PDB file of C-alpha atoms in Angstrom:
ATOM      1  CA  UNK A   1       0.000   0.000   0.000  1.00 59.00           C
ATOM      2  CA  UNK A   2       2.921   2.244   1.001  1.00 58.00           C
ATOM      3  CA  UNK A   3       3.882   1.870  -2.644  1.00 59.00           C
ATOM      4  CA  UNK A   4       0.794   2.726  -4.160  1.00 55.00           C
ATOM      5  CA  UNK A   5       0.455   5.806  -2.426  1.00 56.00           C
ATOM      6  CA  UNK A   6       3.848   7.270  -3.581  1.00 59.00           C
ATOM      7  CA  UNK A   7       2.889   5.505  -7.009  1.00 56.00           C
ATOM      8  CA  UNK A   8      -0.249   7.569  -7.265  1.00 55.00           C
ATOM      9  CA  UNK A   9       1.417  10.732  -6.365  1.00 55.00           C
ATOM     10  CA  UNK A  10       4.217  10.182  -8.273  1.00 58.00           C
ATOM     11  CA  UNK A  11       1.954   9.756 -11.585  1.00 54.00           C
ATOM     12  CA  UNK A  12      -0.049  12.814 -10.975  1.00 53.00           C
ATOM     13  CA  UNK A  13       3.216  15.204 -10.631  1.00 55.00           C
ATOM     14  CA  UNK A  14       4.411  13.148 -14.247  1.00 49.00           C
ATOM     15  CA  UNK A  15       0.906  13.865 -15.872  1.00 45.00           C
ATOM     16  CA  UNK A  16       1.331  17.506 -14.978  1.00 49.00           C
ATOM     17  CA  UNK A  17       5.008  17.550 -16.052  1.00 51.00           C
ATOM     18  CA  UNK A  18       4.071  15.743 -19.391  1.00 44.00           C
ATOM     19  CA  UNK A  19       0.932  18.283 -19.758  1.00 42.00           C
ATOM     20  CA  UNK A  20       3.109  21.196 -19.504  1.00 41.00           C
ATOM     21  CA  UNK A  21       5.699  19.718 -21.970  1.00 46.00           C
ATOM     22  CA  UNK A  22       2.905  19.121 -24.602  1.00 42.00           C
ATOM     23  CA  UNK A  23       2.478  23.071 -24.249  1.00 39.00           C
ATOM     24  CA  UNK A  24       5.478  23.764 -24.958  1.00 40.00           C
ATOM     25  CA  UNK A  25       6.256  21.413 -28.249  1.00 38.00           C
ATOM     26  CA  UNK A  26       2.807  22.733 -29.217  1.00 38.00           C
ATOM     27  CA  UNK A  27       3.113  26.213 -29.144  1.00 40.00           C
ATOM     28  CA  UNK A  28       6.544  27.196 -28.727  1.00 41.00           C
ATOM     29  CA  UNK A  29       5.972  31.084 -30.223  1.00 43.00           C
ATOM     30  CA  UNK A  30       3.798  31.735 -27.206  1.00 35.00           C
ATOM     31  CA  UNK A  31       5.525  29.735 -24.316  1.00 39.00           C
ATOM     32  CA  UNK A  32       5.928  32.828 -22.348  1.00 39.00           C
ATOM     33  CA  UNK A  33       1.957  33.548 -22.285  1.00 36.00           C
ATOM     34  CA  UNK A  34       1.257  29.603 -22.136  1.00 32.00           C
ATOM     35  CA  UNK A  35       3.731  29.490 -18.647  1.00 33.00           C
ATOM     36  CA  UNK A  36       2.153  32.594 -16.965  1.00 37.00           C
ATOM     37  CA  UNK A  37      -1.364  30.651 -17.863  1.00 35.00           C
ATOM     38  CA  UNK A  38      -0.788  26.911 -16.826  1.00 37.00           C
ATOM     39  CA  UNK A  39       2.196  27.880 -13.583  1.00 41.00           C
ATOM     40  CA  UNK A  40      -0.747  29.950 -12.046  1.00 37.00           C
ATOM     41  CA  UNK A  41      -4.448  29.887 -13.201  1.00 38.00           C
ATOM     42  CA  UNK A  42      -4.401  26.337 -14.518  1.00 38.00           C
ATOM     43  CA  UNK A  43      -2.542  24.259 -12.755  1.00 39.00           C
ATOM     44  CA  UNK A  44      -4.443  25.751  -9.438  1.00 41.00           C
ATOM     45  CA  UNK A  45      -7.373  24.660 -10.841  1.00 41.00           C
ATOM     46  CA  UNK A  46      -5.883  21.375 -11.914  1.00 36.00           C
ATOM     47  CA  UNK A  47      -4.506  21.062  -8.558  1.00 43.00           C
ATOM     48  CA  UNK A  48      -7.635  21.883  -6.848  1.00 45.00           C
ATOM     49  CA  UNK A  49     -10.099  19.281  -8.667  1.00 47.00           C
ATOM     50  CA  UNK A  50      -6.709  16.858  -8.720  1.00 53.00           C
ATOM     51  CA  UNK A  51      -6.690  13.530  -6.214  1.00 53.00           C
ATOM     52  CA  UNK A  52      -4.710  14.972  -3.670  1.00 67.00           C
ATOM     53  CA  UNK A  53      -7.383  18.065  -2.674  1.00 78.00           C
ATOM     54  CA  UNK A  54     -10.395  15.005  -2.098  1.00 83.00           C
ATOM     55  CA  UNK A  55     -11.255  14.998   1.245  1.00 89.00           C
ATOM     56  CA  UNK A  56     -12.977  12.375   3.750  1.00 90.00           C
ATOM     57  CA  UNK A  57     -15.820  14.497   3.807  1.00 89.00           C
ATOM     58  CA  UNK A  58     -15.946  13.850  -0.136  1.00 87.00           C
ATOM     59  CA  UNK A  59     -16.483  10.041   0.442  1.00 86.00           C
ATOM     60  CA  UNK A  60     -18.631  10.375   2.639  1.00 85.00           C
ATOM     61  CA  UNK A  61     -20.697  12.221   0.624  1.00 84.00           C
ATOM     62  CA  UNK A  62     -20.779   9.906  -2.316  1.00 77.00           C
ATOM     63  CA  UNK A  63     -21.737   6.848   0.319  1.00 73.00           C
ATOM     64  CA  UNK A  64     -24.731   8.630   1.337  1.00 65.00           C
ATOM     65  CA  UNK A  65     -25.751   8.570   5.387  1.00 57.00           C
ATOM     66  CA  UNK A  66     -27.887   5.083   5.136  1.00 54.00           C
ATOM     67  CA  UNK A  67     -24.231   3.641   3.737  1.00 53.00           C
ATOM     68  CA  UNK A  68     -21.585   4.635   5.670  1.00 50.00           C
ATOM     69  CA  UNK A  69     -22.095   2.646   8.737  1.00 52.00           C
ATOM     70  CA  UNK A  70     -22.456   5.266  11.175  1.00 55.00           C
ATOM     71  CA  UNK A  71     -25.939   4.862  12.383  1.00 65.00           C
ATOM     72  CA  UNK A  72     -24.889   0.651  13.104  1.00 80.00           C
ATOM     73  CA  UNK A  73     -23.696   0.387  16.970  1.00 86.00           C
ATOM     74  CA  UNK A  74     -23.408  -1.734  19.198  1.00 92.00           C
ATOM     75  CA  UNK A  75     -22.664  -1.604  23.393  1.00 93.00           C
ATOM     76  CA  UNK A  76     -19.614  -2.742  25.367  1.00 95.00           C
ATOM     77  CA  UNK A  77     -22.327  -5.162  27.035  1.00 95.00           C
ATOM     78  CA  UNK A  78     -23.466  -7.039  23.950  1.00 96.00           C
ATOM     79  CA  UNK A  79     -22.608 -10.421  23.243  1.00 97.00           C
ATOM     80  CA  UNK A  80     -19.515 -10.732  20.166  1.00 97.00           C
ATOM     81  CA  UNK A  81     -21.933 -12.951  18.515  1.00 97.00           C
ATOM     82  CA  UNK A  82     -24.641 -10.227  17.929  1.00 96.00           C
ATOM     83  CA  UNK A  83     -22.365  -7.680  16.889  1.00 96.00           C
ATOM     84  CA  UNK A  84     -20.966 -10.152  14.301  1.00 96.00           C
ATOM     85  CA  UNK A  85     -24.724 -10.711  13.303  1.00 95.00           C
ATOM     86  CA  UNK A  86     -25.423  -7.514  12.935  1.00 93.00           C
ATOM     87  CA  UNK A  87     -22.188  -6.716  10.721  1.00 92.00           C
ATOM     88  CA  UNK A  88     -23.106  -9.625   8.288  1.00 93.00           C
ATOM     89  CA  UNK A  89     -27.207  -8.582   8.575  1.00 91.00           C
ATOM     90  CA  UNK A  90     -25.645  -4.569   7.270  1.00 87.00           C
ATOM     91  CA  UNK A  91     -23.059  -6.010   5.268  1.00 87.00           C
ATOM     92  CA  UNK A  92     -20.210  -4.091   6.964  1.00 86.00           C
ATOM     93  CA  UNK A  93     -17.033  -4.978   8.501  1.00 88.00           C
ATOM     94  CA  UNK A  94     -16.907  -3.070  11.567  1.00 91.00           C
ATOM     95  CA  UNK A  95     -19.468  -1.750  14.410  1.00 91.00           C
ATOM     96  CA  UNK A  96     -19.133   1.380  16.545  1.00 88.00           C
ATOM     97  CA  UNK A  97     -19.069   0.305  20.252  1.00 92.00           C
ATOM     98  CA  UNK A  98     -20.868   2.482  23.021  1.00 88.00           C
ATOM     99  CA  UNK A  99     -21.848   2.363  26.251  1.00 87.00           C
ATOM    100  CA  UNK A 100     -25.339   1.280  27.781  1.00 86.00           C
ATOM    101  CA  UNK A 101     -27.295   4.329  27.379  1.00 80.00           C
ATOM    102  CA  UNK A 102     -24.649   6.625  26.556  1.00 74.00           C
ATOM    103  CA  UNK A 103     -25.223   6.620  22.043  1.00 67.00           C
ATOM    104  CA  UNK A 104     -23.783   9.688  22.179  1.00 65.00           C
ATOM    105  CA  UNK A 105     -20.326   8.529  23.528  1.00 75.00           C
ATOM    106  CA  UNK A 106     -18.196   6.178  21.593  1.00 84.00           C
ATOM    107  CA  UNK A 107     -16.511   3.295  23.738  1.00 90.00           C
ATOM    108  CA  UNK A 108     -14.436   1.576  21.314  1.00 91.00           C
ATOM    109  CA  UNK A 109     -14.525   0.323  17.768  1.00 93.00           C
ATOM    110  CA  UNK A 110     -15.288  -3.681  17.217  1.00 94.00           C
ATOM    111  CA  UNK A 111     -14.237  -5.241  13.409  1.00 93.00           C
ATOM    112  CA  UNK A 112     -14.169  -8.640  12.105  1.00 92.00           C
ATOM    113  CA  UNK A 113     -10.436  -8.808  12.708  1.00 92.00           C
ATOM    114  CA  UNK A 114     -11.093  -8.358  15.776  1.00 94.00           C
ATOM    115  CA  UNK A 115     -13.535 -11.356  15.977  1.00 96.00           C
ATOM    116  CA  UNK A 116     -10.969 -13.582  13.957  1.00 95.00           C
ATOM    117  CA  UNK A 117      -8.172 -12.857  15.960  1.00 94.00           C
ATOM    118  CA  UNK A 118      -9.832 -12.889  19.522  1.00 96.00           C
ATOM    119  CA  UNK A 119     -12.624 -15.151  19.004  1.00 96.00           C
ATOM    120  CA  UNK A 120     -12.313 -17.706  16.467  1.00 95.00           C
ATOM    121  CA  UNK A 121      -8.321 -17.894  16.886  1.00 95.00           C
ATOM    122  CA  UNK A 122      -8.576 -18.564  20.431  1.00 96.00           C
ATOM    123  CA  UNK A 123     -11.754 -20.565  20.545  1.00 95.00           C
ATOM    124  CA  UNK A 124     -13.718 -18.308  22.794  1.00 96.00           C
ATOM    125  CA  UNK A 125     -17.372 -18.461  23.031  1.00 96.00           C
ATOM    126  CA  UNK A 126     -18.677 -15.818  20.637  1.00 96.00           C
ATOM    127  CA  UNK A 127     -21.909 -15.774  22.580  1.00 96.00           C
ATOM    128  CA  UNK A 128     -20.540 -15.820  26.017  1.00 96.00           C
ATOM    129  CA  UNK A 129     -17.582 -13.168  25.096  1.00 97.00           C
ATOM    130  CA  UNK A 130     -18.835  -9.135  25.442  1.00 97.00           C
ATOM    131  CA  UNK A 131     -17.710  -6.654  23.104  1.00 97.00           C
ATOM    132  CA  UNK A 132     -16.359  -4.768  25.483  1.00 96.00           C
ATOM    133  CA  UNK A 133     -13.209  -7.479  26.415  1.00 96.00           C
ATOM    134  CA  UNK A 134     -12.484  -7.821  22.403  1.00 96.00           C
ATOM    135  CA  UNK A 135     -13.194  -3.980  21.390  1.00 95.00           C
ATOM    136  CA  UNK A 136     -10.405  -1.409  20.523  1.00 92.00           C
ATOM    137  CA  UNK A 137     -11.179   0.888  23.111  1.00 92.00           C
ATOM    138  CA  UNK A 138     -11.975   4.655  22.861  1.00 88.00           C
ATOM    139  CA  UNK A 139      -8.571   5.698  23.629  1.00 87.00           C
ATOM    140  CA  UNK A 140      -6.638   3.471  21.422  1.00 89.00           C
ATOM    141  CA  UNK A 141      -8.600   4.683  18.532  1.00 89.00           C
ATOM    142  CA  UNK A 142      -7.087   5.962  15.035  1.00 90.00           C
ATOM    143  CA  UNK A 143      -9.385   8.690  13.349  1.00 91.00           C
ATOM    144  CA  UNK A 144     -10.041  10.885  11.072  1.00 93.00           C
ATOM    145  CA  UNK A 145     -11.892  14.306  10.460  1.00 93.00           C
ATOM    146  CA  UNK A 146     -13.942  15.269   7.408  1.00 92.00           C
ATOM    147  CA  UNK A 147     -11.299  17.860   6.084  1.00 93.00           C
ATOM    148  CA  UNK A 148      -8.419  15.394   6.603  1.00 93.00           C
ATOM    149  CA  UNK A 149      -7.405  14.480   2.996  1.00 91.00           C
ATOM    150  CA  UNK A 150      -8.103  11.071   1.963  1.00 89.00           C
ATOM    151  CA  UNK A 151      -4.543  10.091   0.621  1.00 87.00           C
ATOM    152  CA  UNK A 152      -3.710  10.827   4.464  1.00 91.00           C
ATOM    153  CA  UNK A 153      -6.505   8.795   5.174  1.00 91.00           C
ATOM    154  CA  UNK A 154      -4.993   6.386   3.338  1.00 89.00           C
ATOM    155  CA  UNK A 155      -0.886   6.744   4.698  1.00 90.00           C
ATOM    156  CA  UNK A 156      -3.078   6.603   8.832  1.00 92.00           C
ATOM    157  CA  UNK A 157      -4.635   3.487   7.490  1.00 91.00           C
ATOM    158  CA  UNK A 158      -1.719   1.521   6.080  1.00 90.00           C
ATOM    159  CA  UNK A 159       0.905   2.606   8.649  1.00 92.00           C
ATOM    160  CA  UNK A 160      -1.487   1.415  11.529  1.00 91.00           C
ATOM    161  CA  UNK A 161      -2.675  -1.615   9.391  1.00 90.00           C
ATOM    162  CA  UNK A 162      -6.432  -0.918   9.756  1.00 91.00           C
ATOM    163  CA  UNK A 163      -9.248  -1.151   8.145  1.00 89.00           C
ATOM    164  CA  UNK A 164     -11.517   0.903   9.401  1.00 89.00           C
ATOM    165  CA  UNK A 165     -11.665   4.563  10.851  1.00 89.00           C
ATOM    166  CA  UNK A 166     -14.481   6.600  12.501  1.00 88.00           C
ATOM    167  CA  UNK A 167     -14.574  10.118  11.257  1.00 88.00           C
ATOM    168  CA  UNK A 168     -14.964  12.822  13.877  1.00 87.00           C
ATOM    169  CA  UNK A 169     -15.807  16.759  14.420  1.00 85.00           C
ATOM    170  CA  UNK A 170     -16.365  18.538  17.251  1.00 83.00           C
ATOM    171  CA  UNK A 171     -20.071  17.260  17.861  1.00 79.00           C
ATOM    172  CA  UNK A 172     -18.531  13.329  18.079  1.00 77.00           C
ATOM    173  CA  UNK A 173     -18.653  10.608  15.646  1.00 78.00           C
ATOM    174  CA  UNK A 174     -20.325  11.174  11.835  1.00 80.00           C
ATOM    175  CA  UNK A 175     -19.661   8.674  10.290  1.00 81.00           C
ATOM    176  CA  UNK A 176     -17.263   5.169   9.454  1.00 85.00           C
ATOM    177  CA  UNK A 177     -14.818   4.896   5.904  1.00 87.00           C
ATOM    178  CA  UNK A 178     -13.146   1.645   5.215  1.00 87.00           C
ATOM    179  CA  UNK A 179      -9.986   1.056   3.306  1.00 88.00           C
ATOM    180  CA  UNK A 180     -12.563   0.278   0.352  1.00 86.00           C
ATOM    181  CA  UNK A 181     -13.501   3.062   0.187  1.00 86.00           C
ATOM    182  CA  UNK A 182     -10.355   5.184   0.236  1.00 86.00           C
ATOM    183  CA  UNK A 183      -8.946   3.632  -2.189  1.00 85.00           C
ATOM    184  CA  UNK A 184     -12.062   3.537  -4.694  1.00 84.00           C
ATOM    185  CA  UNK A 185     -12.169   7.465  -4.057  1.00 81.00           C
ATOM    186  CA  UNK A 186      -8.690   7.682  -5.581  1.00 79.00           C
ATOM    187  CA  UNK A 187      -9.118   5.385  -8.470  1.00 82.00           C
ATOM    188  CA  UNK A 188     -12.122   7.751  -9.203  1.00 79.00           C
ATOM    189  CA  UNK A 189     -10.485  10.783  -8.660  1.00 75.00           C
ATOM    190  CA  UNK A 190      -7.557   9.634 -10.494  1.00 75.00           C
ATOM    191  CA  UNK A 191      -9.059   8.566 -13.635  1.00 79.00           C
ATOM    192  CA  UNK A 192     -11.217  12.142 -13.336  1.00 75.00           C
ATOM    193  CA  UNK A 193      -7.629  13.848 -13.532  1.00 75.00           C
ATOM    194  CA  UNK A 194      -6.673  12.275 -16.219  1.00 78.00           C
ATOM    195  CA  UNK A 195      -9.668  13.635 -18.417  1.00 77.00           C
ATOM    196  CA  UNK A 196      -9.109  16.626 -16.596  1.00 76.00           C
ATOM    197  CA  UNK A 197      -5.749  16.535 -18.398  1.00 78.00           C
ATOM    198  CA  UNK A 198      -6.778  15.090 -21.568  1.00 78.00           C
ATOM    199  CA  UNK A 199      -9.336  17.998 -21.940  1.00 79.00           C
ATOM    200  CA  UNK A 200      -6.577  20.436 -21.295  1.00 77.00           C
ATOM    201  CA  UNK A 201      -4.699  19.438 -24.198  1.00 81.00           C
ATOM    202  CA  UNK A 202      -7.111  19.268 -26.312  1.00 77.00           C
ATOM    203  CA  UNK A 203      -8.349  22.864 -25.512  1.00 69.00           C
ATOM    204  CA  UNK A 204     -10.938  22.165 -22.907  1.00 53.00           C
ATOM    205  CA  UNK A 205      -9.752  24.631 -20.098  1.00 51.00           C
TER     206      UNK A 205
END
């Protein structure tokens, strides 16, 4: 993953370089005009429709509310067997955990990993076992805000070798992006930039 990410940057910083070049074997007489244009206006505006400007808050926008998994909890006190019920019932790979009565508060984070690992591996009891003693708690949490860009996203997710991550503002928790999803937001925005740059040599900026 580490590789793709410096792979995808990499290529967008080469499609610029090669866009500018095709200026310049183009229309050599007016290079100076051409460079004032695409070093400023243009490659702003490439820059600021480009891959690297999406933002969490962009994915979770394409998802919708009813699909990014934030309305699906569960509570510390639930069984592991229900939350994994309820995961495969939503079609989702993680569950926010909260306390009894407390919706508001998040608790901890429960994924199927986590049910792999410290159910299934160990051959505990997935309907004796809580979520709260298989949970990533509250405080061990990796996350994410809507304005944090989702190649960052992406670097938090790969370094930390989750899946997962609960997006957060100052009111709490709004809403859940997987590793799915950040990385079908920058195929999308990725092959957008390149017709981005395709219509900018053919005249279409």
């Amino acid at each position: 993953m580490q590789g793709a990410i410096q792979a995808i940057r990499s290529r967008g910083n080469v499609l610029r370089s090669a866009v500018l070049q095709h200026v310049r074997i183009l229309n050599p007489a007016i290079q100076p005009a051409i460079f004032s244009r695409s070093d400023s206006a243009t490659s702003a505006k490439l820059e600021e429709h480009g891959f690297e400007s999406t933002k969490v808050s962009d994915i979770m926008k394409s998802k919708g509310k009813s699909a990014d998994g934030s309305w699906l909890w569960c509570t510390t006190e639930d069984s592991v067997y229900d939350a994994v019920k309820s995961m495969t019932q939503h079609n989702v790979g993680a569950l926010v955990v909260v306390k009894p009565g407390e919706e508001k508060s998040i608790a901890g984070i429960i994924t199927e990993r986590d049910y792999l690992r410290k159910i299934i591996v160990q051959g505990r009891s997935s309907k004796s076992t809580k979520v709260g003693d298989i949970m990533t708690e509250e405080n061990k949490l990796i996350t994410v805000t809507p304005d944090t860009k989702v190649l960052q996203a992406m670097q938090l997710m790969t370094d930390n070798r989750i899946r997962h991550i609960p997006v957060i503002d100052n009111r709490g928790m709004i809403g859940m992006v997987s590793i799915g999803d950040v990385v079908s937001a920058v195929v999308r925005e990725h092959r957008e930039e390149l017709n981005r740059l395709n219509a900018f040599i053919q005249g279409g900026y």
